[in-house]
XYZ file of C-alpha atoms in Angstrom:
671
model
C 0.000 0.000 0.000
C 1.377 3.394 -0.981
C 1.044 6.273 1.480
C 2.111 9.898 1.562
C 2.207 12.493 4.321
C 1.166 15.950 3.266
C 0.932 19.433 4.752
C -2.440 20.821 3.709
C -3.258 24.404 2.727
C -6.932 25.373 2.513
C -8.345 26.404 -0.858
C -12.021 26.471 0.135
C -14.777 24.770 2.022
C -16.766 21.697 1.151
C -20.408 22.709 1.189
C -23.916 21.551 0.218
C -25.388 19.047 2.680
C -28.072 17.391 0.537
C -30.411 14.625 1.818
C -30.746 13.353 -1.755
C -27.118 12.387 -2.225
C -26.343 8.963 -3.612
C -23.192 6.850 -3.878
C -22.638 5.302 -7.276
C -23.588 1.647 -7.316
C -20.673 0.931 -9.613
C -18.108 1.391 -6.811
C -16.222 -1.907 -6.635
C -14.890 -3.355 -3.397
C -11.225 -2.896 -2.582
C -8.923 -5.674 -1.397
C -6.917 -3.307 0.810
C -7.947 -1.048 3.702
C -11.137 0.877 3.016
C -9.995 4.121 4.624
C -9.029 6.923 2.262
C -6.999 8.981 4.688
C -6.165 9.364 8.352
C -6.487 12.716 10.123
C -4.717 12.578 13.449
C -5.731 9.207 14.823
C -9.011 8.878 12.892
C -9.481 6.856 9.707
C -11.793 8.429 7.135
C -13.606 5.874 4.922
C -13.437 6.251 1.155
C -17.234 6.111 1.038
C -17.439 9.538 2.711
C -15.503 11.149 -0.128
C -17.625 9.301 -2.694
C -20.741 10.478 -0.872
C -19.587 14.084 -1.168
C -18.599 13.696 -4.833
C -21.902 12.066 -5.764
C -24.065 15.127 -5.165
C -26.614 15.163 -7.994
C -24.423 13.116 -10.344
C -24.001 9.502 -11.374
C -20.497 8.487 -12.374
C -21.858 5.617 -14.462
C -22.351 8.144 -17.257
C -19.340 9.625 -19.039
C -20.829 13.113 -19.089
C -21.042 13.131 -15.273
C -17.377 12.311 -14.726
C -14.856 14.860 -13.450
C -11.668 16.105 -14.994
C -8.375 15.254 -13.308
C -8.086 18.872 -12.120
C -11.614 18.873 -10.684
C -10.921 15.632 -8.857
C -7.730 16.969 -7.254
C -9.468 20.199 -6.266
C -12.324 18.286 -4.626
C -9.911 15.963 -2.875
C -7.998 18.904 -1.409
C -11.238 20.523 -0.278
C -12.236 17.264 1.391
C -8.910 17.117 3.241
C -9.307 20.673 4.504
C -12.874 19.953 5.531
C -11.786 16.931 7.578
C -9.004 18.920 9.242
C -11.483 21.541 10.403
C -13.917 18.942 11.718
C -11.078 17.321 13.627
C -10.141 20.698 15.137
C -13.764 21.325 16.189
C -13.799 17.950 17.951
C -10.473 18.689 19.609
C -11.985 21.912 20.978
C -14.915 19.941 22.415
C -17.512 21.589 20.188
C -19.150 18.191 19.644
C -19.894 17.946 23.383
C -21.532 21.341 23.915
C -25.187 21.490 24.913
C -26.006 23.733 21.946
C -24.396 21.364 19.445
C -26.071 18.274 20.891
C -29.474 19.964 20.868
C -29.109 21.100 17.238
C -27.593 17.828 16.033
C -30.218 15.648 17.733
C -32.992 17.749 16.203
C -31.445 17.326 12.743
C -30.938 13.616 13.341
C -34.614 13.104 14.190
C -35.602 14.778 10.927
C -33.047 12.768 8.960
C -34.197 9.508 10.530
C -37.854 9.994 9.714
C -37.764 8.819 6.062
C -35.869 5.658 7.084
C -37.896 4.792 10.177
C -40.306 1.931 10.684
C -42.968 4.402 11.797
C -42.746 6.327 8.514
C -42.968 3.085 6.543
C -46.136 2.072 8.381
C -47.593 5.573 8.034
C -47.019 5.501 4.291
C -48.736 2.127 4.134
C -51.798 3.536 5.893
C -51.810 6.617 3.659
C -51.712 4.506 0.514
C -54.396 2.191 1.881
C -56.630 5.179 2.639
C -56.098 6.585 -0.859
C -56.796 3.198 -2.403
C -60.077 3.005 -0.506
C -60.939 6.533 -1.626
C -61.255 5.243 -5.192
C -64.693 3.973 -4.092
C -67.543 5.387 -2.068
C -69.692 3.066 0.024
C -73.306 3.280 1.145
C -74.059 1.630 4.490
C -76.606 1.275 7.278
C -75.783 0.467 10.861
C -77.218 -0.419 14.230
C -75.395 0.995 17.252
C -75.582 -0.635 20.671
C -73.988 1.504 23.369
C -72.512 0.331 26.658
C -74.376 1.349 29.813
C -72.648 3.825 32.138
C -69.992 2.239 34.394
C -70.525 -1.004 32.537
C -68.966 -4.215 33.802
C -67.405 -7.003 31.751
C -70.716 -8.851 31.951
C -72.505 -5.797 30.523
C -70.056 -5.665 27.602
C -70.582 -9.349 26.872
C -74.360 -8.867 26.951
C -74.140 -5.990 24.451
C -71.940 -8.115 22.188
C -74.390 -11.039 22.295
C -77.256 -8.705 21.435
C -75.278 -7.418 18.442
C -74.664 -11.008 17.277
C -78.403 -11.752 17.466
C -79.234 -8.651 15.407
C -76.699 -9.700 12.762
C -78.321 -13.143 12.600
C -81.808 -11.643 12.275
C -80.646 -9.322 9.482
C -79.030 -12.223 7.641
C -82.231 -14.222 8.084
C -84.077 -11.613 6.006
C -85.513 -9.105 8.474
C -85.563 -5.531 7.146
C -82.411 -3.850 8.395
C -83.955 -0.383 8.661
C -86.736 -1.790 10.895
C -84.176 -3.443 13.154
C -82.280 -0.144 13.294
C -85.428 1.798 14.220
C -86.192 -0.657 17.002
C -82.754 -1.319 18.485
C -80.179 1.270 17.375
C -79.083 3.792 19.985
C -77.640 6.208 17.437
C -79.524 9.521 18.047
C -79.922 10.063 14.281
C -81.783 6.798 13.737
C -85.178 8.503 14.038
C -84.410 10.506 10.919
C -82.349 8.088 8.852
C -83.298 4.545 10.018
C -79.563 3.858 10.353
C -78.802 4.934 6.767
C -75.435 6.732 6.731
C -75.514 7.592 3.033
C -72.394 7.408 0.896
C -68.984 8.002 2.444
C -65.359 7.149 1.785
C -62.101 6.577 3.625
C -61.203 8.800 6.606
C -64.797 9.910 7.151
C -65.676 7.266 9.768
C -63.735 5.971 12.763
C -61.122 3.480 11.621
C -62.622 0.183 12.926
C -65.961 1.090 11.312
C -64.309 1.992 7.998
C -62.160 -1.123 8.071
C -65.196 -3.338 8.505
C -67.262 -1.627 5.784
C -64.566 -1.857 3.130
C -64.279 -5.612 3.676
C -67.981 -6.189 2.967
C -69.683 -6.879 -0.328
C -73.011 -5.199 -1.150
C -75.777 -6.933 0.791
C -73.428 -8.390 3.430
C -73.831 -7.749 7.163
C -70.764 -7.408 9.371
C -69.889 -9.148 12.601
C -70.197 -6.803 15.598
C -67.627 -4.000 15.254
C -66.270 -2.386 18.419
C -65.566 1.363 18.448
C -65.478 3.990 21.184
C -69.226 4.440 20.632
C -70.147 0.808 21.287
C -70.866 -2.205 19.070
C -72.034 -1.661 15.479
C -73.764 -4.061 13.125
C -73.206 -2.783 9.584
C -74.884 -3.590 6.291
C -73.241 -2.526 3.030
C -75.874 -1.348 0.562
C -73.731 -0.213 -2.364
C -70.191 0.464 -3.546
C -69.354 2.601 -6.581
C -66.450 4.641 -8.011
C -65.733 7.909 -6.231
C -67.285 10.739 -8.288
C -64.667 13.204 -7.021
C -65.760 16.699 -5.995
C -68.355 19.209 -7.097
C -68.822 22.929 -6.664
C -72.428 24.038 -6.414
C -74.494 27.078 -5.593
C -77.783 26.879 -3.753
C -80.843 28.870 -2.777
C -82.248 28.001 0.658
C -85.700 28.582 2.085
C -85.603 27.582 5.740
C -88.271 25.699 7.692
C -88.991 25.830 11.407
C -89.693 22.378 12.917
C -91.643 24.033 15.763
C -93.970 25.875 13.367
C -96.169 23.559 11.238
C -97.270 26.430 9.004
C -93.660 27.247 7.987
C -93.377 23.942 6.107
C -96.244 24.783 3.712
C -95.078 28.373 3.367
C -91.505 27.307 2.516
C -92.721 24.682 0.078
C -94.884 27.197 -1.813
C -92.077 29.744 -1.901
C -89.421 27.341 -3.175
C -91.864 26.102 -5.836
C -92.431 29.683 -7.032
C -88.657 30.335 -7.099
C -88.042 27.127 -9.040
C -90.702 28.127 -11.569
C -89.135 31.569 -12.009
C -85.701 30.035 -12.604
C -87.065 28.060 -15.545
C -87.505 31.321 -17.486
C -84.532 32.277 -19.671
C -84.454 35.922 -18.600
C -84.246 35.122 -14.845
C -80.893 35.786 -13.152
C -79.825 33.096 -10.669
C -77.609 35.582 -8.799
C -80.414 38.136 -8.494
C -82.960 35.551 -7.283
C -80.414 34.162 -4.810
C -79.638 37.603 -3.393
C -83.326 38.484 -3.053
C -84.765 35.255 -1.663
C -82.116 32.845 -0.306
C -82.110 32.554 3.475
C -78.519 31.320 3.681
C -76.983 34.610 4.836
C -73.443 33.281 4.413
C -73.743 32.662 0.657
C -76.621 34.738 -0.735
C -74.389 37.693 -1.640
C -72.022 35.561 -3.757
C -74.674 33.700 -5.739
C -75.096 30.947 -3.143
C -71.700 29.426 -3.990
C -70.405 26.694 -1.647
C -66.832 25.360 -1.373
C -65.749 22.247 -3.274
C -66.944 19.097 -1.527
C -66.919 15.345 -1.982
C -69.113 12.482 -0.884
C -69.834 12.402 2.844
C -69.344 16.121 3.479
C -72.984 17.309 3.430
C -76.410 15.984 4.284
C -77.366 12.888 2.303
C -80.336 14.450 0.513
C -78.290 17.509 -0.511
C -75.389 15.371 -1.716
C -77.620 13.015 -3.695
C -79.107 15.960 -5.558
C -75.761 17.716 -6.108
C -74.004 14.629 -7.460
C -77.078 13.815 -9.529
C -76.527 16.932 -11.663
C -74.614 16.115 -14.836
C -74.198 19.379 -16.783
C -72.563 22.633 -15.697
C -75.332 25.156 -14.996
C -77.982 22.470 -14.475
C -80.495 23.254 -11.709
C -82.091 20.675 -9.413
C -85.721 20.516 -8.475
C -86.406 21.539 -4.827
C -84.593 19.320 -2.296
C -85.773 18.877 1.296
C -83.216 18.626 4.143
C -83.352 19.284 7.861
C -82.486 22.940 7.117
C -85.365 23.515 4.729
C -85.753 23.486 0.951
C -82.836 23.949 -1.485
C -82.485 24.517 -5.183
C -78.971 23.513 -6.310
C -77.007 24.586 -9.396
C -73.904 22.712 -10.591
C -70.965 25.092 -11.099
C -68.070 22.717 -11.701
C -66.811 19.194 -11.058
C -63.429 17.443 -10.853
C -62.202 13.887 -10.283
C -60.427 12.623 -7.187
C -57.026 14.355 -6.960
C -53.863 12.292 -7.563
C -52.054 10.680 -4.630
C -49.177 13.187 -4.651
C -51.604 16.072 -4.261
C -53.515 14.497 -1.368
C -50.615 12.805 0.435
C -49.955 15.526 3.029
C -53.620 16.088 3.890
C -54.198 12.319 4.185
C -51.170 12.036 6.453
C -52.468 14.861 8.640
C -55.855 13.175 9.007
C -54.335 9.773 9.754
C -52.092 11.203 12.461
C -55.131 12.776 14.123
C -57.362 9.702 14.236
C -57.150 6.277 15.847
C -54.879 5.019 13.068
C -51.987 6.859 14.745
C -52.471 4.804 17.912
C -52.605 1.641 15.817
C -49.418 2.620 13.962
C -47.578 3.326 17.233
C -48.664 -0.039 18.613
C -47.484 -1.799 15.446
C -44.148 0.031 15.568
C -43.552 -1.016 19.173
C -44.567 -4.623 18.486
C -42.255 -4.907 15.462
C -39.381 -3.243 17.315
C -39.789 -5.618 20.265
C -39.612 -8.592 17.933
C -36.778 -7.246 15.784
C -34.566 -6.177 18.698
C -35.258 -9.128 21.006
C -37.050 -7.207 23.735
C -37.387 -9.207 26.959
C -39.217 -7.700 29.922
C -38.620 -8.685 33.537
C -42.332 -8.775 34.390
C -42.012 -9.559 38.128
C -39.530 -6.713 38.656
C -41.704 -4.262 36.707
C -44.635 -5.229 38.948
C -42.519 -4.674 42.062
C -41.232 -1.328 40.784
C -44.781 -0.189 40.092
C -46.061 -1.407 43.447
C -43.406 0.599 45.303
C -44.729 3.924 43.987
C -48.429 3.218 43.442
C -50.638 5.398 45.582
C -47.801 7.484 46.973
C -48.739 11.164 47.454
C -45.525 12.360 45.798
C -46.140 10.255 42.696
C -42.811 9.688 40.933
C -40.960 12.594 42.546
C -39.107 10.421 45.057
C -38.368 7.449 42.772
C -34.652 7.378 43.471
C -35.182 7.436 47.219
C -37.798 4.655 47.074
C -35.817 2.350 44.782
C -32.540 2.971 46.599
C -34.192 1.930 49.870
C -35.328 -1.300 48.202
C -31.914 -1.851 46.576
C -33.496 -1.960 43.098
C -31.430 0.554 41.106
C -29.121 -2.073 39.573
C -31.928 -4.521 38.760
C -32.792 -5.106 35.077
C -36.261 -4.014 33.940
C -35.834 -5.303 30.376
C -33.210 -6.098 27.762
C -32.924 -5.031 24.125
C -30.590 -7.176 22.028
C -29.095 -8.378 25.287
C -28.370 -4.881 26.606
C -29.897 -4.263 30.034
C -32.045 -1.296 30.951
C -31.975 -1.032 34.704
C -34.217 0.599 37.271
C -31.567 3.304 37.659
C -31.826 4.086 33.928
C -35.581 4.479 34.320
C -35.086 6.843 37.280
C -32.625 8.932 35.231
C -35.163 9.060 32.405
C -37.942 10.349 34.673
C -35.695 12.877 36.406
C -34.459 14.332 33.104
C -38.086 15.139 32.231
C -37.192 15.816 28.573
C -40.239 14.161 27.008
C -43.966 14.808 27.119
C -45.795 11.987 28.880
C -49.575 11.887 29.241
C -50.001 10.659 32.776
C -53.127 9.159 34.280
C -53.596 10.574 37.765
C -53.797 7.186 39.458
C -51.108 5.330 37.464
C -48.213 7.632 36.491
C -45.749 4.700 36.554
C -47.446 2.958 33.619
C -47.279 6.042 31.385
C -43.627 6.782 32.167
C -42.560 3.169 31.859
C -44.331 2.831 28.499
C -42.582 5.946 27.201
C -39.223 4.675 28.548
C -39.697 1.433 26.628
C -40.717 3.284 23.433
C -37.697 5.608 23.510
C -35.330 2.736 24.314
C -36.676 0.820 21.308
C -36.369 3.919 19.114
C -32.735 4.222 20.175
C -32.195 0.575 19.225
C -33.741 1.225 15.808
C -31.496 4.268 15.317
C -28.420 2.245 16.253
C -29.513 -0.429 13.772
C -29.857 2.173 11.003
C -26.452 3.653 11.761
C -24.867 0.209 11.681
C -26.622 -1.219 8.638
C -27.950 1.610 6.442
C -25.105 3.286 4.552
C -27.225 6.164 3.221
C -28.511 7.073 6.672
C -25.117 6.733 8.356
C -23.389 8.940 5.764
C -26.166 11.507 5.887
C -26.103 11.738 9.693
C -22.323 12.057 9.689
C -22.499 14.731 7.014
C -24.908 16.845 9.034
C -22.945 16.294 12.244
C -19.712 17.410 10.636
C -21.474 20.229 8.799
C -22.670 21.709 12.099
C -19.191 21.364 13.616
C -17.615 22.971 10.550
C -20.052 25.871 10.701
C -19.440 26.421 14.415
C -15.661 26.373 13.997
C -15.696 28.726 10.987
C -18.154 31.038 12.689
C -15.941 31.319 15.764
C -12.500 31.383 14.154
C -13.206 33.090 10.814
C -16.557 34.734 10.090
C -17.406 36.383 13.402
C -13.756 37.103 14.160
C -13.465 39.075 10.917
C -16.445 41.182 11.975
C -15.405 41.723 15.594
C -11.616 42.025 15.256
C -11.596 45.647 14.040
C -7.912 46.113 14.836
C -6.955 43.001 12.881
C -9.227 44.037 10.033
C -7.644 47.504 9.756
C -4.142 46.024 10.025
C -4.978 43.663 7.160
C -6.365 46.566 5.098
C -3.296 48.714 5.643
C -1.047 45.824 4.706
C -2.904 45.178 1.461
C -3.871 48.672 0.298
C -2.504 47.961 -3.165
C -5.364 45.445 -3.634
C -8.040 48.117 -3.079
C -7.540 50.697 -5.823
C -9.890 52.733 -7.919
C -9.308 52.820 -11.643
C -10.003 56.065 -13.523
C -13.536 57.209 -12.645
C -16.068 59.766 -13.823
C -19.296 61.300 -12.570
C -22.062 60.461 -14.998
C -25.789 60.481 -15.637
C -26.522 57.614 -18.055
C -29.920 57.480 -19.745
C -30.867 54.373 -21.708
C -33.552 55.278 -24.249
C -36.091 52.455 -24.408
C -38.732 54.161 -26.575
C -38.308 56.825 -29.339
C -40.641 59.315 -27.657
C -38.208 59.727 -24.752
C -35.095 60.577 -26.800
C -36.008 64.185 -27.686
C -37.185 65.298 -24.217
C -34.091 63.768 -22.546
C -31.691 65.413 -25.016
C -33.480 68.756 -24.734
C -33.409 68.753 -20.923
C -29.736 67.809 -20.651
C -28.450 69.966 -23.530
C -27.682 73.024 -21.405
C -27.301 71.286 -18.031
C -24.137 70.744 -16.022
C -23.758 67.494 -14.105
C -24.601 67.735 -10.410
C -25.824 65.381 -7.685
C -29.586 64.768 -7.650
C -29.946 65.313 -11.383
C -31.634 61.916 -11.799
C -34.662 62.950 -9.711
C -34.912 66.283 -11.521
C -34.858 64.563 -14.908
C -37.512 62.044 -13.858
C -39.745 64.887 -12.629
C -39.287 66.647 -15.985
C -40.274 63.461 -17.837
C -43.330 62.777 -15.655
C -45.675 62.815 -18.662
C -43.752 59.958 -20.290
C -44.079 56.288 -19.413
C -41.423 55.191 -16.929
C -40.866 52.207 -19.227
C -39.628 54.467 -22.043
C -36.257 55.215 -20.386
C -33.914 54.077 -17.597
C -31.597 56.400 -15.642
C -28.397 55.564 -13.714
C -26.398 58.181 -11.816
C -23.161 58.101 -9.860
C -19.402 57.762 -10.048
C -18.349 54.904 -12.358
C -15.042 53.242 -13.152
C -14.630 54.153 -16.782
C -13.042 50.964 -18.075
C -15.428 48.697 -16.160
C -18.618 50.369 -17.395
C -19.942 49.065 -20.731
C -21.194 52.540 -21.750
C -18.486 54.876 -20.487
C -15.664 52.793 -21.933
C -17.013 53.551 -25.425
C -16.928 57.338 -24.903
C -14.310 60.048 -25.043
C -14.127 61.006 -21.399
C -14.658 64.733 -21.116
C -17.287 66.838 -19.379
C -20.522 67.471 -21.191
C -23.263 65.693 -23.106
C -22.456 62.713 -25.314
C -24.518 60.144 -27.188
C -23.630 56.577 -28.094
C -25.281 53.385 -29.303
C -24.419 50.118 -27.524
C -26.001 46.798 -28.518
C -28.419 48.679 -30.798
C -29.721 50.793 -27.917
C -29.219 54.604 -27.797
C -27.688 56.135 -24.665
C -27.515 59.804 -23.695
C -24.718 60.489 -21.207
C -23.947 63.648 -19.240
C -20.407 63.540 -17.832
C -19.159 65.477 -14.858
C -15.888 65.512 -12.929
C -13.197 62.911 -13.673
C -11.040 61.254 -11.022
C -7.643 59.658 -11.620
C -6.784 56.138 -10.439
C -5.988 55.940 -6.714
C -6.470 54.064 -3.441
C -9.896 53.372 -2.005
C -10.877 54.548 1.449
C -11.729 51.726 3.877
C -15.454 52.546 3.938
C -15.538 52.469 0.135
C -14.439 48.827 0.100
C -15.392 47.590 3.566
C -17.381 44.564 2.328
C -14.559 43.302 0.097
C -11.970 43.831 2.841
C -14.037 41.800 5.319
C -14.428 39.020 2.746
C -10.692 38.982 2.025
C -9.821 39.098 5.722
C -12.080 36.113 6.326
C -10.219 34.198 3.627
C -6.935 35.278 5.221
C -8.114 33.929 8.584
C -9.247 30.757 6.851
C -5.813 30.299 5.283
C -4.151 30.976 8.633
C -6.403 28.416 10.317
C -5.379 25.747 7.807
C -1.709 26.670 8.335
C -2.120 25.958 12.034
C -4.088 22.755 11.499
C -1.485 21.307 9.154
C 0.986 21.552 12.011
C -1.393 20.056 14.586
C -2.620 17.028 12.637
C -0.706 14.565 10.503
C -2.620 13.477 7.396
C -1.869 10.067 5.913
C -3.334 9.436 2.448
C -4.104 5.946 1.207
C -2.962 6.367 -2.386
C -4.459 3.020 -3.434
C -7.935 4.086 -2.353
C -7.519 7.527 -3.872
C -6.505 5.956 -7.170
C -9.454 3.546 -7.018
C -11.910 6.427 -6.606
C -10.154 8.461 -9.292
C -10.625 5.590 -11.757
C -14.363 5.649 -11.019
C -15.073 9.381 -11.162
C -12.516 10.861 -13.554
C -13.079 10.840 -17.308
C -10.460 8.714 -19.018
C -8.615 10.112 -22.021
């Protein structure tokens, strides 16, 4: 193996931390050591350099390959980058509270796409979207549990639900059974008919049961937080998407029998008037609709899909087939409606709905199910073994105590439990003392039941311990994740070091900045300059007025505003004015002129310019304030170079030339 020792001078910084980076799959294995270089006592794997090189490029294609010069430049940048990270670690920056807080936050975000939880969430999102391709029409019977129900009560409710299922399957009319037995408050109005709905519009167990039925089938009893349901699927059809409609509403008052007849007559008269060609929907809506929220905008409602409105209203709205078509009067619990179809669109594609579906899933019972599945899979995958008897003892010691978990350490120390193992993950013990530390740190949000705080904290301790095991597994076995985490870790360290030793120092070290400026004054020089008002003529109508105004005018500060005031009757798009002191040879207009005071005209790139020249200034040094920004930038680079000079003396760099050559053969274009 060939090696060289080099002193490294910085030429720049390696930047761009992208989560989409990818290492070329064509990288062959090496027979020798896989480290590319050693900085101090740390080996740097070749894959890290490949990871950095592979930003937004695939080296399988010839056009993506680097030149020899580009490769050497990137290699030197990588060396300098590693030196600075090593220095940050030597200074203890990787152990500061601020760094750990920022890095851990980044790491949680980076881990999310790779995590088991995200995988399960995506599965639920795709399942929900798949179900949304259809809408289902169902009836149900709800049997609630009595207050403070016992196990025997629950069993009795379940048996009753089974009997109702059997009666429905035997041919009894489901709506009659619902009227007689259902404890859903809406059953009086709908006989258990829920209308059409789709995924994410019912509680998850209910939805899950419905989508497994065929039309005409009756479900087994389905348990939800409301009680037991017996469900009959009436119909399933493709999702019609969404519609936008307008409506005119005439309200009815259930407590006033006369209002029903009055509303019916009025809506009939309105419907008849709308059949005439010269009748304006908007005018009729504004005059007669009793929906105060929509009458002023033509009765327009937001886009909606199946399951969003009352069944009768939805049936009528989705029954309209042509834009502008008007329904006959529709009766709902609000009164009588006439509905006009304004527009319609199909179900949106998955990519468009993904975020909203995810938001809904994380708010409903699916999130609890996903968390339970994650924990169960983690326990199996990472060989979780719980010491049940000890957990029971630990809980018993603090149950019912007035201080809750505030004196855990004192209680468990007295019982000599701190070194006892609560559970193991992949053979690694989590002891009672670890649990006490976890509670005392109080860095997580735990929803605690008043009577049983131990259960909530212990559950969270188990979940976080399993998450840590999953993270360790990813770091050990997922190259993409490991490289990405390391990249962000080192990126934060690099930023902190550069901010402290270069960027902020250049801003705060005024004495050093001025000393640098004085020592490099020959780098901050003005070339020959001239005062000038430069008018670019963009339209012919502006040329005469500009020339006329400037013909007998001497250059002076503020002339731009005076000229613009004079040209106020012209469009501001017919000319463009620049004013100031310009370096003659660096200005595309002035460098074409004979530099002398007075008015001159020139054409550049087929555009006429009218120029009024003022005082000329010879070449000379710039004042500090005239070049402050450039001086600060140069001083920062000077500090950067000085930092590298120090680091090259502090850390020995050993380069594995075999590995470097191997990578070069992959990424460099061959002649």
